[in-house]
mmCIF file of C-alpha atoms and ligand atoms in Angstrom:
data_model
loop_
_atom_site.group_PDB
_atom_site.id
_atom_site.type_symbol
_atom_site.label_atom_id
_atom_site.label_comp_id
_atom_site.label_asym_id
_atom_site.label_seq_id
_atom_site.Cartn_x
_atom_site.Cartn_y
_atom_site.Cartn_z
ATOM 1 C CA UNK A 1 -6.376 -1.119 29.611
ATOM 2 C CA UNK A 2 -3.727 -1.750 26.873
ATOM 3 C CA UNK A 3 -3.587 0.004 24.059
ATOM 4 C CA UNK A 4 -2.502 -1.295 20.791
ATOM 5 C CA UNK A 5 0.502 0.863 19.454
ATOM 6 C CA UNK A 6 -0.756 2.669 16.137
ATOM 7 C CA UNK A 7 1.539 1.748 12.741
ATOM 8 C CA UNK A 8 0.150 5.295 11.381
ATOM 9 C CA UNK A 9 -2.063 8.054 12.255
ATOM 10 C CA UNK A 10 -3.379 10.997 10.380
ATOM 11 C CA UNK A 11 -4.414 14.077 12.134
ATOM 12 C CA UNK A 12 -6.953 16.512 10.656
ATOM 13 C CA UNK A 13 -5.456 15.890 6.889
ATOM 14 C CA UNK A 14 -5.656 18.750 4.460
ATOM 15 C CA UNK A 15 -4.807 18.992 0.992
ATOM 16 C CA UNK A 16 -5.800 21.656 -1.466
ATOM 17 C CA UNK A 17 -4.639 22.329 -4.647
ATOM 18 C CA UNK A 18 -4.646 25.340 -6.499
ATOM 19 C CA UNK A 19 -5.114 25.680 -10.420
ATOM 20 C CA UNK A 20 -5.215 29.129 -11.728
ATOM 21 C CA UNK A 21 -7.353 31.156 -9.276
ATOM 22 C CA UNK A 22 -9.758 27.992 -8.794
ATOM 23 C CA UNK A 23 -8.869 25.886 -4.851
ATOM 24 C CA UNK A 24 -9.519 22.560 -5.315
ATOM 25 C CA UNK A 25 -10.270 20.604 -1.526
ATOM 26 C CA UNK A 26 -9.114 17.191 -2.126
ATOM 27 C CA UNK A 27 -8.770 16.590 1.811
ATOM 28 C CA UNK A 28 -10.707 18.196 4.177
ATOM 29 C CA UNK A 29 -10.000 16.871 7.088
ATOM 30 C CA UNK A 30 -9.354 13.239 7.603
ATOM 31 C CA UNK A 31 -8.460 11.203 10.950
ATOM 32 C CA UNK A 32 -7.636 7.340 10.588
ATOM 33 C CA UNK A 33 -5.395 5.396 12.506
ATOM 34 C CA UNK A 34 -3.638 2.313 11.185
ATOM 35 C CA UNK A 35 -2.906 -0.597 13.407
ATOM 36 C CA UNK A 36 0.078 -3.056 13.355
ATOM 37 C CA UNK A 37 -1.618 -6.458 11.411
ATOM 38 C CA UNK A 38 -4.699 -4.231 9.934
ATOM 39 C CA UNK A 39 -6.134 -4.268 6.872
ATOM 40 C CA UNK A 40 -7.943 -1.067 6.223
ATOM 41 C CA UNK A 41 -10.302 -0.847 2.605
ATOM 42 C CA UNK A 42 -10.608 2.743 1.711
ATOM 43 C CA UNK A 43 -14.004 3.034 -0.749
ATOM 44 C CA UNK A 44 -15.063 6.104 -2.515
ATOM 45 C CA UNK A 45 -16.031 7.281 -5.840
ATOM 46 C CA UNK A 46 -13.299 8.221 -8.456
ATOM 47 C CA UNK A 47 -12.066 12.233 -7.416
ATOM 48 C CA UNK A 48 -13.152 11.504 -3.841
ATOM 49 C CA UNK A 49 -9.430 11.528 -2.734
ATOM 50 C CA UNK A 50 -8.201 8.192 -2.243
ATOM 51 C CA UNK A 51 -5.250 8.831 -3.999
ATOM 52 C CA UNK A 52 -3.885 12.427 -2.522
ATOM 53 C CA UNK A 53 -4.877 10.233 0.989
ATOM 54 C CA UNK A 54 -2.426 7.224 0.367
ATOM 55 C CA UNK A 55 0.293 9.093 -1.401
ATOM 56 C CA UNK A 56 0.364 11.602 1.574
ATOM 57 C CA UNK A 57 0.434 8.273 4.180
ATOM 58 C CA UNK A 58 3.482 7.093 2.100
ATOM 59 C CA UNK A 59 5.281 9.865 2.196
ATOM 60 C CA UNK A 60 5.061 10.757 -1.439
ATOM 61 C CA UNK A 61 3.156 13.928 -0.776
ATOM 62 C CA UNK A 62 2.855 16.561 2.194
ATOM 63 C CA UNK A 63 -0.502 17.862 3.193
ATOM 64 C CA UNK A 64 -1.358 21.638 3.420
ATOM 65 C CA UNK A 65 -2.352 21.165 7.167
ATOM 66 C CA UNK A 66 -2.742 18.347 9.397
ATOM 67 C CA UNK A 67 0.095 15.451 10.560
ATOM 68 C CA UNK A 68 1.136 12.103 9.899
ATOM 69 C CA UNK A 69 2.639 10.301 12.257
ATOM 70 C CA UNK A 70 4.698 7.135 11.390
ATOM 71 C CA UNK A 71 5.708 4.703 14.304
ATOM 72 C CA UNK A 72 4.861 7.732 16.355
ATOM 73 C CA UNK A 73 6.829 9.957 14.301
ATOM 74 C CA UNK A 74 5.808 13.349 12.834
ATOM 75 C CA UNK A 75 6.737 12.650 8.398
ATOM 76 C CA UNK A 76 6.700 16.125 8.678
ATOM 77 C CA UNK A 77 9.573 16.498 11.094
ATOM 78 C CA UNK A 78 12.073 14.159 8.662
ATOM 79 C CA UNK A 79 14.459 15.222 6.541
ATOM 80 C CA UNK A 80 14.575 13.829 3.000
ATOM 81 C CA UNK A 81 16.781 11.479 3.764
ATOM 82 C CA UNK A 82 14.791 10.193 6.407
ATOM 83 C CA UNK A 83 12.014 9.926 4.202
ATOM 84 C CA UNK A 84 13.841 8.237 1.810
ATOM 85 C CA UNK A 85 14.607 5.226 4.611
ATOM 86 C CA UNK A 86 10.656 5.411 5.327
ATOM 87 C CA UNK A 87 9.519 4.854 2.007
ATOM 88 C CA UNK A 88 12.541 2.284 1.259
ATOM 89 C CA UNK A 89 12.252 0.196 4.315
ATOM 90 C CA UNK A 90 9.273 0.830 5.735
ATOM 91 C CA UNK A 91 6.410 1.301 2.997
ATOM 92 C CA UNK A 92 5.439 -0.629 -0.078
ATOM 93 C CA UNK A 93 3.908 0.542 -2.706
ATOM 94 C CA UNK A 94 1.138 -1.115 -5.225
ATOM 95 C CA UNK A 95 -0.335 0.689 -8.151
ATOM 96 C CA UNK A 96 -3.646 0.155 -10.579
ATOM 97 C CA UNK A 97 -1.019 0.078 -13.400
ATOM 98 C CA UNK A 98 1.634 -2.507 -11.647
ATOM 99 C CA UNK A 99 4.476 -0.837 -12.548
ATOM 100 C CA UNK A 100 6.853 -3.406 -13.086
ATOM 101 C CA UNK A 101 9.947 -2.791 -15.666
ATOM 102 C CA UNK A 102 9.232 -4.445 -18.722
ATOM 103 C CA UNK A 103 12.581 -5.689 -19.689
ATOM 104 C CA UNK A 104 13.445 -7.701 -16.157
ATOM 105 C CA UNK A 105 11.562 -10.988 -15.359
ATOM 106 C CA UNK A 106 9.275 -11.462 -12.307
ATOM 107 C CA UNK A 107 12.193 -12.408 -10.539
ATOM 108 C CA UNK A 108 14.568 -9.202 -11.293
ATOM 109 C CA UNK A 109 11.596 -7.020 -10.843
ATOM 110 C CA UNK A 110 11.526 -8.672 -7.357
ATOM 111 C CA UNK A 111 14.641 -8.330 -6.796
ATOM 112 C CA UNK A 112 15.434 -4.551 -7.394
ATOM 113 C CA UNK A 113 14.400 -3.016 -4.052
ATOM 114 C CA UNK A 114 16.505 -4.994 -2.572
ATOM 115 C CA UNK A 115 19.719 -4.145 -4.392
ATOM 116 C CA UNK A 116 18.740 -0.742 -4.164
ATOM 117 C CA UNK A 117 18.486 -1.432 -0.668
ATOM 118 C CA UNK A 118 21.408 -3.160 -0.561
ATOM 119 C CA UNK A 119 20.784 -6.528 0.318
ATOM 120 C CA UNK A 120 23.388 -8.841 -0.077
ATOM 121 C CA UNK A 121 23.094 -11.716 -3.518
ATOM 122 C CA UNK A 122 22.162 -14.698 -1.078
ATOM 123 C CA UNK A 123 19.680 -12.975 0.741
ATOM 124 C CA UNK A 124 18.326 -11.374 -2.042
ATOM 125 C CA UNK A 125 18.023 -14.424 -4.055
ATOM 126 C CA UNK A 126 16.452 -16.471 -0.630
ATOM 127 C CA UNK A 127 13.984 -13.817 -0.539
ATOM 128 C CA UNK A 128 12.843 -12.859 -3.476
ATOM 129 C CA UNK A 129 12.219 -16.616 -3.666
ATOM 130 C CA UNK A 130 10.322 -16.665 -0.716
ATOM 131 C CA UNK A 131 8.287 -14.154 -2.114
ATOM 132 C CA UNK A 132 7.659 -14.984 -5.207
ATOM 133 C CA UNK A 133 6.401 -18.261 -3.475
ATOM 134 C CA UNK A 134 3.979 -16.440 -1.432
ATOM 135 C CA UNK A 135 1.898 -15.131 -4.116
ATOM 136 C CA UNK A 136 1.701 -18.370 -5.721
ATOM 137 C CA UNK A 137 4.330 -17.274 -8.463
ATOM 138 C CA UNK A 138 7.516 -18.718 -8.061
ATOM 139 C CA UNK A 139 6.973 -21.250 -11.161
ATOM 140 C CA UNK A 140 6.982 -17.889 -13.437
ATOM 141 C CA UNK A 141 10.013 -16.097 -12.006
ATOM 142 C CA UNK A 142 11.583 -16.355 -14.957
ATOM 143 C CA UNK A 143 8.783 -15.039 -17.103
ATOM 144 C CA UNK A 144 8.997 -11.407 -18.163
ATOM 145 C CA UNK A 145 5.644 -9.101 -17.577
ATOM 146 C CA UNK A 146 4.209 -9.486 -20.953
ATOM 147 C CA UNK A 147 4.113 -13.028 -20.502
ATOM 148 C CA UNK A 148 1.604 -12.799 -17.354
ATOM 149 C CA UNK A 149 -1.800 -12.117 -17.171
ATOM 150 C CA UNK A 150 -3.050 -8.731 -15.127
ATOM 151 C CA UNK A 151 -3.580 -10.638 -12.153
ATOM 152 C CA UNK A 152 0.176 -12.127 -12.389
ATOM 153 C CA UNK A 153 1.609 -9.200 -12.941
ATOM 154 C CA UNK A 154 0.063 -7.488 -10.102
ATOM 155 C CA UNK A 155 0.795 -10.295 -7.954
ATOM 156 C CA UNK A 156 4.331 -9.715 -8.917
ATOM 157 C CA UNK A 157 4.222 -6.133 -8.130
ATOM 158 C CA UNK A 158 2.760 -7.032 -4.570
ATOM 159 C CA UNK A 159 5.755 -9.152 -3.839
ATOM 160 C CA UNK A 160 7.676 -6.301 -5.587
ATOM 161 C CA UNK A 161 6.323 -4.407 -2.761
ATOM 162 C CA UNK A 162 7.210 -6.489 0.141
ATOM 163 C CA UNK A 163 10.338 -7.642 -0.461
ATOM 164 C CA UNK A 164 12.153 -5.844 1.955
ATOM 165 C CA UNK A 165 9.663 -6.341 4.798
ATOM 166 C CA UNK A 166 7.550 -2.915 5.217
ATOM 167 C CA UNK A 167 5.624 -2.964 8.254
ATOM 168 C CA UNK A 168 2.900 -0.833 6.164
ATOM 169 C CA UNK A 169 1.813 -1.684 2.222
ATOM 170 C CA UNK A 170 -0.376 0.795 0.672
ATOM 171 C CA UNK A 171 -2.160 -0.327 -2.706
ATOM 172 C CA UNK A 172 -3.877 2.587 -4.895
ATOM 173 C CA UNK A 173 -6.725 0.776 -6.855
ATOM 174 C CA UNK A 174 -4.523 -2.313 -7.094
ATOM 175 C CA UNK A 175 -7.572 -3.927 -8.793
ATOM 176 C CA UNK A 176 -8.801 -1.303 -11.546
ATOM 177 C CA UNK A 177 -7.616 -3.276 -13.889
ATOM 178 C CA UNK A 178 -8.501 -6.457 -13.194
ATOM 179 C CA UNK A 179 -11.803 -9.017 -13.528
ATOM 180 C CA UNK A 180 -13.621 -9.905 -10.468
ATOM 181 C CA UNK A 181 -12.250 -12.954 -10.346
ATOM 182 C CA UNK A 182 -8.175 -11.744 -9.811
ATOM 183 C CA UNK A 183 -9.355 -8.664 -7.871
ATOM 184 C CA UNK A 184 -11.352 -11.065 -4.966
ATOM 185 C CA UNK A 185 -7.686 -12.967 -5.060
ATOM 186 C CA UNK A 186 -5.636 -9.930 -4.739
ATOM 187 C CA UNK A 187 -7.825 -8.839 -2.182
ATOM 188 C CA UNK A 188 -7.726 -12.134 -0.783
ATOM 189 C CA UNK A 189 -4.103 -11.777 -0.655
ATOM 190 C CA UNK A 190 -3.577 -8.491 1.129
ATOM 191 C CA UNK A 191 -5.965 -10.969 3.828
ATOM 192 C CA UNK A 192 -4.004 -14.082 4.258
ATOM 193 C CA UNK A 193 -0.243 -11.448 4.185
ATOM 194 C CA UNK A 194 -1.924 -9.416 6.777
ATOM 195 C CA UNK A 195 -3.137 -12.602 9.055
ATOM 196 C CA UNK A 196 0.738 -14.539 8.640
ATOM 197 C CA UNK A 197 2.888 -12.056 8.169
ATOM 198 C CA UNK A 198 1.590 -9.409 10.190
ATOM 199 C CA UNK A 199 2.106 -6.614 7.821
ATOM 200 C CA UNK A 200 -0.533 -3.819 7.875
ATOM 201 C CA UNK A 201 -2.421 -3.171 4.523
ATOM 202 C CA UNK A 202 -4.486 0.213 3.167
ATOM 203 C CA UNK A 203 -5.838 -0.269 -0.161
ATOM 204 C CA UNK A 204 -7.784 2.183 -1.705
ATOM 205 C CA UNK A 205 -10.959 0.642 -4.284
ATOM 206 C CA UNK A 206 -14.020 1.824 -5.779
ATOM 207 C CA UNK A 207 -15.726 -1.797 -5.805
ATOM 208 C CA UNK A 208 -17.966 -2.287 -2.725
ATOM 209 C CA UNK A 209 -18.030 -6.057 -3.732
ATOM 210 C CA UNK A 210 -14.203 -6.647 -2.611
ATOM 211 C CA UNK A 211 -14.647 -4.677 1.399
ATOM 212 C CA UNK A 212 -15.770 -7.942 3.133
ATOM 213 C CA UNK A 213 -12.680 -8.948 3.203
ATOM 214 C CA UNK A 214 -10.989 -6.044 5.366
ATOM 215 C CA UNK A 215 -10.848 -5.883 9.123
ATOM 216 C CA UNK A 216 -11.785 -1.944 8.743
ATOM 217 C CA UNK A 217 -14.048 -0.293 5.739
ATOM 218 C CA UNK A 218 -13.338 3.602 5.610
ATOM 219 C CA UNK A 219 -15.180 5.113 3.174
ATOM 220 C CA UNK A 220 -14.232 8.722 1.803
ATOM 221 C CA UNK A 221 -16.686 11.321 0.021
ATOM 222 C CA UNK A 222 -15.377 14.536 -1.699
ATOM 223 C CA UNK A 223 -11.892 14.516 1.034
ATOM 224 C CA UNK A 224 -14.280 13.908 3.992
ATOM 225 C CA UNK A 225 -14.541 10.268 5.653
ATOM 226 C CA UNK A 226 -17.969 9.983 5.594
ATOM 227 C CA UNK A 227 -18.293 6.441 7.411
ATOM 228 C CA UNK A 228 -16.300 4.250 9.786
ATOM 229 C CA UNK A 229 -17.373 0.738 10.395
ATOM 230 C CA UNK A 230 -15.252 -1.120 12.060
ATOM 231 C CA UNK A 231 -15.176 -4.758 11.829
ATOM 232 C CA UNK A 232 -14.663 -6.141 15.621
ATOM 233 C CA UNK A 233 -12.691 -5.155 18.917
ATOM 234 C CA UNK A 234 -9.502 -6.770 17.352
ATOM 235 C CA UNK A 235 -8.130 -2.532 17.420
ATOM 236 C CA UNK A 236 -10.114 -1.167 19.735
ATOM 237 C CA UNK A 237 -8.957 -2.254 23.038
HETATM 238 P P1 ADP B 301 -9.374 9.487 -6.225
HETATM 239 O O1 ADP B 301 -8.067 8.807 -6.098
HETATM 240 O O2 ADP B 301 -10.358 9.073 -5.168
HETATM 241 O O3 ADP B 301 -9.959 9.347 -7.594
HETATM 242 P P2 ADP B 301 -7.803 11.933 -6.056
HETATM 243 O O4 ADP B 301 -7.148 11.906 -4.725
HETATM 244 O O5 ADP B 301 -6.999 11.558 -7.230
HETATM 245 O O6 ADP B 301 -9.145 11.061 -5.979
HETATM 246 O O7 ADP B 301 -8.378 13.382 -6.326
HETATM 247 C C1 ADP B 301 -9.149 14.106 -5.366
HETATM 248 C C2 ADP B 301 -9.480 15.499 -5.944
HETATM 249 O O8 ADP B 301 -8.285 16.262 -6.058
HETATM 250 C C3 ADP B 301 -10.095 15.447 -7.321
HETATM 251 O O9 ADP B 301 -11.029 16.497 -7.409
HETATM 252 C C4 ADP B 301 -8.924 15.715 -8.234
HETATM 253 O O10 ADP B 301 -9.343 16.305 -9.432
HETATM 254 C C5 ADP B 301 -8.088 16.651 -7.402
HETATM 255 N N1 ADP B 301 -6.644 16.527 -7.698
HETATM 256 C C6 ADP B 301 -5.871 15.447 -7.495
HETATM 257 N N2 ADP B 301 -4.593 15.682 -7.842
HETATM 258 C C7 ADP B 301 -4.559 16.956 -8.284
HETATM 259 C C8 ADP B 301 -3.531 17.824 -8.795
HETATM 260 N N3 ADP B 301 -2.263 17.407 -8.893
HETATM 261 N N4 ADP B 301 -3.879 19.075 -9.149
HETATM 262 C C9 ADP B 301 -5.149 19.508 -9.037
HETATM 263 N N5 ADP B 301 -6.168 18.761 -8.567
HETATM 264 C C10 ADP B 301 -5.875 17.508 -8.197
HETATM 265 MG MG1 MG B 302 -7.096 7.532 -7.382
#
């Protein structure tokens, strides 16, 4: 039987946090895997740990005990300039909030990663195009972040994200600030990227309404996944 090479695993995840003589559990043990081409909804009420979960799959945090392995590859083994090339090349990032820079326009915002990265003008230029044409936004390149709505901007901010090809995009509540309307099309998004492009997305939400939509549904209760439906044998196998 063939087995379908994980993207990212976690491994008995732990993180506590300690404020004055009071330990706070946000993880208590969490095992997921993430597949190559997945799209993985991670539902829970607001302190249940979605976001110590995601920002220690991306590298952004370290967990008190437990592993994550990346391509196969213990984070906790890397050095920080390793993790540096991870979280460049390898990981996106979306946030509730966007995050773009206020000053550049759609396109500019696009195309920072990539000069930080190092990309060449041409390229750059080709693909922050490409892009840009991907989430339907290419007509307001030239627009500056205050000129979009929510659901623009954040569209932005996706292709922000993938610019420079990450195998794995991680999206924090990319839709708390949204109507229902622009958070079913940024969900709808992460579906269609994940079925052409093959990229693997985990994106973290508190609306039940918008999990239909993911291949897998884990859903996370005071640091402990509590449920794990999967959706079809697609990863199983
Ligand atoms: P969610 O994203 O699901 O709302 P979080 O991961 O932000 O949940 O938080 C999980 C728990 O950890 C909450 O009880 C929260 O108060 C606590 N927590 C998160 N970050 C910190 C921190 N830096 N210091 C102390 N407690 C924290
Ligand atoms: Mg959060």
């Amino acid at each position: 039987m063939s087995r379908v090479q994980r993207l990212v695993a976690a491994i008995d995840l732990h993180r506590s946090y300690t404020l004055g003589s009071e330990v706070i559990s946000a993880l208590r043990g969490v095992n997921m895997s993430v597949f190559p081409g997945q799209f993985v909804a991670v539902v829970g009420r607001s302190g249940s740990g979605k976001t110590t979960l995601l920002n220690i799959v991306g590298g952004l945090d370290r967990p008190s005990s437990g592993q994550i392995l990346f391509e196969e590859r213990d984070m906790a083994s890397l050095d920080e300039h390793e993790l540096t090339q991870i979280r460049r090349h390898k990981i996106g990032f979306v946030f509730q909030s966007f995050g773009l820079l206020p000053l550049l326009s759609a396109f500019e915002n696009v195309e920072l990663p990539q000069r930080i990265a190092g990309v060449g003008v041409r390229e750059r230029r080709a693909r922050a195009r490409e892009v840009l044409e991907m989430v339907g936004l290419w007509p307001r390149a030239r627009h500056r972040p205050y000129e979009l709505s929510g659901g623009e901007q954040q569209r932005v901010a996706i292709a922000r994200a993938i610019v420079n090809r990450p195998p794995l995009l991680l999206a924090d509540e990319p839709t708390g600030e949204l109507d229902s309307v622009n958070a079913r099309a940024i969900f709808g998004l992460f579906k269609q990227m994940v079925q052409d492009q093959g990229i693997s997305v985990v994106a973290a939400t508190h609306d039940s309404t918008l999990l239909a939509m993911a291949d897998e549904v884990l859903e996370i209760r005071d640091g402990a996944l509590v449920q794990h439906e999967s959706r079809g044998q697609r990863f199983r196998t």
